[in-house]
Short mmCIF file of C-alpha atoms in Angstrom, two decimals:
data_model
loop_
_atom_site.label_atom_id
_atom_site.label_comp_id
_atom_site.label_asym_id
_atom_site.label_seq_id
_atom_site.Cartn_x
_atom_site.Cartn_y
_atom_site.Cartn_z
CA UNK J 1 -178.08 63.49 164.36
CA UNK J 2 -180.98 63.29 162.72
CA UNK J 3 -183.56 65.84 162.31
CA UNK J 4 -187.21 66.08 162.34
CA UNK J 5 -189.08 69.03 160.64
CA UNK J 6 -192.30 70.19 161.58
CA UNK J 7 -194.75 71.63 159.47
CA UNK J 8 -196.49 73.81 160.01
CA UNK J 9 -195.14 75.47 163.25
CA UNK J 10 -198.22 76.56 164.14
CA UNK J 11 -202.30 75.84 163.41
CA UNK J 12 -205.15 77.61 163.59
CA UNK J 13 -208.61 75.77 163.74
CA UNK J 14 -211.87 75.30 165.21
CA UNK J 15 -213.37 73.03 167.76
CA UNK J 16 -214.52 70.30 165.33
CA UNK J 17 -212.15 70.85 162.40
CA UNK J 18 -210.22 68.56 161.05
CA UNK J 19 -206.23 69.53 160.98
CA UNK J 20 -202.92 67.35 159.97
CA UNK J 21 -198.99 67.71 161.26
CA UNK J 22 -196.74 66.70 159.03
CA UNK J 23 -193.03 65.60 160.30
CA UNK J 24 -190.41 64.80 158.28
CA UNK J 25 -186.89 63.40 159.05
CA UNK J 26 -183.31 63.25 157.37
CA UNK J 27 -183.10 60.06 157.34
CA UNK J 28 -185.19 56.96 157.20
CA UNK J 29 -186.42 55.81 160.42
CA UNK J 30 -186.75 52.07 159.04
CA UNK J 31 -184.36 49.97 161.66
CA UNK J 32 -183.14 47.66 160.48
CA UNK J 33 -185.44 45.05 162.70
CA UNK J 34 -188.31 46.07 160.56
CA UNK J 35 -189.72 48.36 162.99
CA UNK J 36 -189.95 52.55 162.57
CA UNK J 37 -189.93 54.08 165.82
CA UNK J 38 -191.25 57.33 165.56
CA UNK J 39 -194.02 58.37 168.28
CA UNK J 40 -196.11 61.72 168.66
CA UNK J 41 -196.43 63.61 171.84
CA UNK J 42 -198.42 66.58 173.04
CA UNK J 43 -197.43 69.19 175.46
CA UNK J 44 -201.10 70.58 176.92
CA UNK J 45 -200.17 74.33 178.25
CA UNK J 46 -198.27 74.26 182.15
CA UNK J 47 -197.77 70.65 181.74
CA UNK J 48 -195.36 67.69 180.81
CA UNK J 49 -195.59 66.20 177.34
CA UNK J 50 -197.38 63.07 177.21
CA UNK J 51 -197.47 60.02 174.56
CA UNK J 52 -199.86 60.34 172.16
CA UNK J 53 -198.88 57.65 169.10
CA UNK J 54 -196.22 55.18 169.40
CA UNK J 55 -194.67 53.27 166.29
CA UNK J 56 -196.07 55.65 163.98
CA UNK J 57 -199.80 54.66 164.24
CA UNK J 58 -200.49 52.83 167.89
CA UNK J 59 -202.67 54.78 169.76
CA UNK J 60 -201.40 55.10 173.49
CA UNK J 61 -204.04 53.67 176.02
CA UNK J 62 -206.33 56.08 177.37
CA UNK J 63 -205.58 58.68 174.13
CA UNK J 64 -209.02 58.96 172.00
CA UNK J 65 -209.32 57.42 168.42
CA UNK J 66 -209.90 60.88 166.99
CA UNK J 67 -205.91 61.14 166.82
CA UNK J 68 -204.55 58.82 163.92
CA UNK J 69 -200.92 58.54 162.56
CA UNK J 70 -199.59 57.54 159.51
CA UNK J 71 -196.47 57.60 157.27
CA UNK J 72 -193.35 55.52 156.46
CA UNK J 73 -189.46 56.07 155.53
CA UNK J 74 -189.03 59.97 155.94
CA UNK J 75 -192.74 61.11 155.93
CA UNK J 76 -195.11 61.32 158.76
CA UNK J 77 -198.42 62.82 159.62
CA UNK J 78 -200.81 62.73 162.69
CA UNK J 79 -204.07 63.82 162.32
CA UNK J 80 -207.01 64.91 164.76
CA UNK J 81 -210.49 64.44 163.34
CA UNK J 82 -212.65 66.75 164.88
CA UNK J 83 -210.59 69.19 167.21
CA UNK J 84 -211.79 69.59 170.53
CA UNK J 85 -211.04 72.24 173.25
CA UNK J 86 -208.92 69.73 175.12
CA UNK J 87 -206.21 68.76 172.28
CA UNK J 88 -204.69 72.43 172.13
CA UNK J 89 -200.66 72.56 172.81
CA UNK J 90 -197.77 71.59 171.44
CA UNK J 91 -197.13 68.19 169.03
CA UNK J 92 -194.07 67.02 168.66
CA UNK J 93 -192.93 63.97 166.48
CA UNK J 94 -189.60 61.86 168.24
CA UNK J 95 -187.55 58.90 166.44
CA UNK J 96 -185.83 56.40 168.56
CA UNK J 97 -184.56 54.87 165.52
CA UNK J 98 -181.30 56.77 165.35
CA UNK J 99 -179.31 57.61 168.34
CA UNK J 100 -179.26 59.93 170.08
CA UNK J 101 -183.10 59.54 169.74
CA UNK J 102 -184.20 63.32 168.63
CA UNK J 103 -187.39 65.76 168.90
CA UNK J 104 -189.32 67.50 166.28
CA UNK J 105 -189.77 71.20 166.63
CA UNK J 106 -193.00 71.33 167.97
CA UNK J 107 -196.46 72.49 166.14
CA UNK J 108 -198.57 74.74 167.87
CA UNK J 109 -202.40 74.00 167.85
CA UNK J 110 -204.66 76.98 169.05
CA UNK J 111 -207.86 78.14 168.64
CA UNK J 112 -208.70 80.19 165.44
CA UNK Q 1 -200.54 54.43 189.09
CA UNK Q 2 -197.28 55.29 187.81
CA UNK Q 3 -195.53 58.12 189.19
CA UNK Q 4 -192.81 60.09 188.88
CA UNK Q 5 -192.30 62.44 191.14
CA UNK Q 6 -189.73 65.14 190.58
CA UNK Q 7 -187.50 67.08 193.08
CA UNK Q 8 -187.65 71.13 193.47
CA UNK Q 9 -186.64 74.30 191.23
CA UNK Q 10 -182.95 75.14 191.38
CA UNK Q 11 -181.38 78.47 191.15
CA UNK Q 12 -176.98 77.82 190.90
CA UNK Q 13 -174.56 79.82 190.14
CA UNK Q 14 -172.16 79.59 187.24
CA UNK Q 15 -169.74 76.99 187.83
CA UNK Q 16 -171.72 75.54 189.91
CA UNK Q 17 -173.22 71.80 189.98
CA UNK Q 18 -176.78 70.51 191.02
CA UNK Q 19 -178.06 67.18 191.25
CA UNK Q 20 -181.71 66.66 190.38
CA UNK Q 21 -184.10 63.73 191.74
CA UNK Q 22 -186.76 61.29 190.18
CA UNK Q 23 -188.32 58.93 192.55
CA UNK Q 24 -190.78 56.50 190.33
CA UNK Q 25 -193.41 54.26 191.99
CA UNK Q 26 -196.38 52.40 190.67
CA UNK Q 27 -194.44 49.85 188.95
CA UNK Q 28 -191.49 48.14 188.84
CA UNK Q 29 -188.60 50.45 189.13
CA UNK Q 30 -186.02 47.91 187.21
CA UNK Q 31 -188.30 46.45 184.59
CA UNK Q 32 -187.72 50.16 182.44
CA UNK Q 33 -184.89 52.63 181.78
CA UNK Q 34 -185.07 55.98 183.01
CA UNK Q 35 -184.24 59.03 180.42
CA UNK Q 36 -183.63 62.73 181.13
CA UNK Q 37 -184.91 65.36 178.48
CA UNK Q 38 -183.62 68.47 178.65
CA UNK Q 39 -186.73 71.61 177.44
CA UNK Q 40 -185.62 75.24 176.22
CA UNK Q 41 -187.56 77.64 174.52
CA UNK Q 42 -184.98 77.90 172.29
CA UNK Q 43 -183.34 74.89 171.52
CA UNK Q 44 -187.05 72.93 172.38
CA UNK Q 45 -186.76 69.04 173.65
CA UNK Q 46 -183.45 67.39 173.63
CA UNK Q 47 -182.31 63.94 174.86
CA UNK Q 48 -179.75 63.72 177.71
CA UNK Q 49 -179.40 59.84 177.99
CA UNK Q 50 -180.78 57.39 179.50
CA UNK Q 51 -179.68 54.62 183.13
CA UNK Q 52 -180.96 51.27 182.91
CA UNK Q 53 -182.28 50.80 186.36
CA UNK Q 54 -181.31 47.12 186.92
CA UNK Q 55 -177.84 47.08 185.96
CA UNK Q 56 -176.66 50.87 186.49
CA UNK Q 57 -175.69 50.98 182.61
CA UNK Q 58 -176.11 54.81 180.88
CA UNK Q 59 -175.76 55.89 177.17
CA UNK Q 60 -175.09 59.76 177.18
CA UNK Q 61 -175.98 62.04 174.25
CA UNK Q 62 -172.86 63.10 172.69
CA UNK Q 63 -173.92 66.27 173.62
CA UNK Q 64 -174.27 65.81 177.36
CA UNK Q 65 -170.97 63.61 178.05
CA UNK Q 66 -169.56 65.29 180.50
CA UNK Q 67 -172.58 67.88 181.44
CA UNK Q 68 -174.26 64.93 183.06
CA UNK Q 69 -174.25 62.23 184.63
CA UNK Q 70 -177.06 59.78 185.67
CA UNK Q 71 -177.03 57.50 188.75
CA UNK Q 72 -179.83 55.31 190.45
CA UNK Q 73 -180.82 54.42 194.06
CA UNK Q 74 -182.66 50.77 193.47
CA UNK Q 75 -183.53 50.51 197.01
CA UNK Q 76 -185.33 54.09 197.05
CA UNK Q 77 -186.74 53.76 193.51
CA UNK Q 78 -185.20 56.98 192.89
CA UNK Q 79 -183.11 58.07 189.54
CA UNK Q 80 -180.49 61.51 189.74
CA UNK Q 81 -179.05 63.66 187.26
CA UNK Q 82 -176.42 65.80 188.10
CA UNK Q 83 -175.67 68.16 186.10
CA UNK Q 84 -171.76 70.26 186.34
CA UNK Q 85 -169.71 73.46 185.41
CA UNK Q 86 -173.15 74.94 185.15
CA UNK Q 87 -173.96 77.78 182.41
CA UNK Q 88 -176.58 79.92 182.04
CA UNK Q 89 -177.01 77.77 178.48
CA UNK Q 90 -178.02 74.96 181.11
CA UNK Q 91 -180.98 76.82 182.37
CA UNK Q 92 -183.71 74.71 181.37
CA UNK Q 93 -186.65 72.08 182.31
CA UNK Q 94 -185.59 69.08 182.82
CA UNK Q 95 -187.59 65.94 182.98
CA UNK Q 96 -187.18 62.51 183.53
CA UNK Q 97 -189.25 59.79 181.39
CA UNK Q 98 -189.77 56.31 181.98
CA UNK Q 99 -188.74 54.96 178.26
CA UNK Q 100 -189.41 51.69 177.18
CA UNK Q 101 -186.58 51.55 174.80
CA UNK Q 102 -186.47 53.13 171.25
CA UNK Q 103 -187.94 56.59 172.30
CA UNK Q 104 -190.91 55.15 173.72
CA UNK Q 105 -191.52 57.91 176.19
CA UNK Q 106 -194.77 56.84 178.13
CA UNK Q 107 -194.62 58.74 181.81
CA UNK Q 108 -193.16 61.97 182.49
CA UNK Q 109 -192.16 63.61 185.81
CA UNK Q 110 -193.34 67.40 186.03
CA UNK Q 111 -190.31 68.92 185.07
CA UNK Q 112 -187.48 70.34 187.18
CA UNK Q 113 -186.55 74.14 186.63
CA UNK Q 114 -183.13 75.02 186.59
CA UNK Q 115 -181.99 78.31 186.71
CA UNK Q 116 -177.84 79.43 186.27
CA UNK Q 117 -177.45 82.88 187.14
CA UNK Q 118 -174.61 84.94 189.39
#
């Protein structure tokens, strides 16, 4: 299977800082259709995750334009410019490229 | 506005099995697959497998073949998991996702707690 590290595993920062995830697989998650199908999700504390950044740099409807992603092959990143209270949780990257489709560790955004 | 709604904690006993409900509405129930993530603390998110609504079609995770199986109710709108020869190792949240193919995960349920304990 392949497998998705997180770094780092957690992140310390204050409301309006800048911070970036990094996530980085095993294997290349360029199908062979063209497409790279690795998305970001955030788990807000007490609740389900929800879908941040599909196909490494589509912002989901609704999700603010403060959250970018970027990356290709092996190496990914999502980035929040300008933290607000709102975006503390849990980020996980997930690849759908490989099956069985498979979850990053998690990073841990809180409050320095 | 899409929904999916999520049946009750369950506390079973080892050995035991459970079966766990997802009934979706606000869109089209056949027009997406339905997947089932399993959360731990300690093994984090991990995918099941996914039913393809219209046709009653599953892919199973390696890993869950034989742990569980995935069924649908078209006319109720309603995916199940149900999940056998419980362990405590299957104490968990599980969720089930509307996926659009590809790990495309866009609306979660709010998570079923399972608990395996004698």
């Amino acid at each position: 299977d392949v497998v998705l590290t997180q770094t780092p595993p957690t992140l310390s920062a204050t409301i309006g800082q800048s911070v970036s995830i990094s996530c980085r697989s095993s294997q290349s998650l360029l199908h062979s259709n063209g497409n790279t199908y690795l998305h970001w999700l955030l788990q807000r504390p007490g609740q389900s995750p929800q879908l941040l950044i599909y196909l490494v740099s589509r912002l989901e409807s609704g999700v603010p334009n403060r959250f970018s992603g970027s990356g290709s092959g092996t190496d990914f990143t999502l980035k929040i410019s300008g933290v607000e209270a709102e975006d503390l949780g849990v980020y996980y990257c997930v690849q759908g490229t490989h099956a069985p489709w498979t979850f990053g560790g998690g990073t841990k955004l809180e409050l320095k | 506005q899409v929904q999916l709604q999520q049946s009750g904690a369950e506390l079973a006993k080892p050995g035991s099995s459970v079966k766990i409900s997802c009934k979706a509405s606000g869109y089209t129930f056949t027009s997406y697959y339905i997947s089932w993530i399993k959360q731990t603390t300690g093994q984090g998110l991990e995918y099941i497998g996914y039913i393809n609504t219209g046709s009653g079609g599953t892919n199973y995770n390696e890993k869950f073949k034989g742990k569980a199986t995935l069924t649908v109710d078209k006319s109720s709108s309603t995916a199940f998991m149900q999940l056998s020869s419980l362990t405590p190792d299957d104490s968990a949240v599980y969720y089930c996702v509307r996926e659009f193919g590809v790990g495309y995960f866009d609306y979660w349920g709010q998570g079923v707690m399972v608990t395996v304990s004698s």
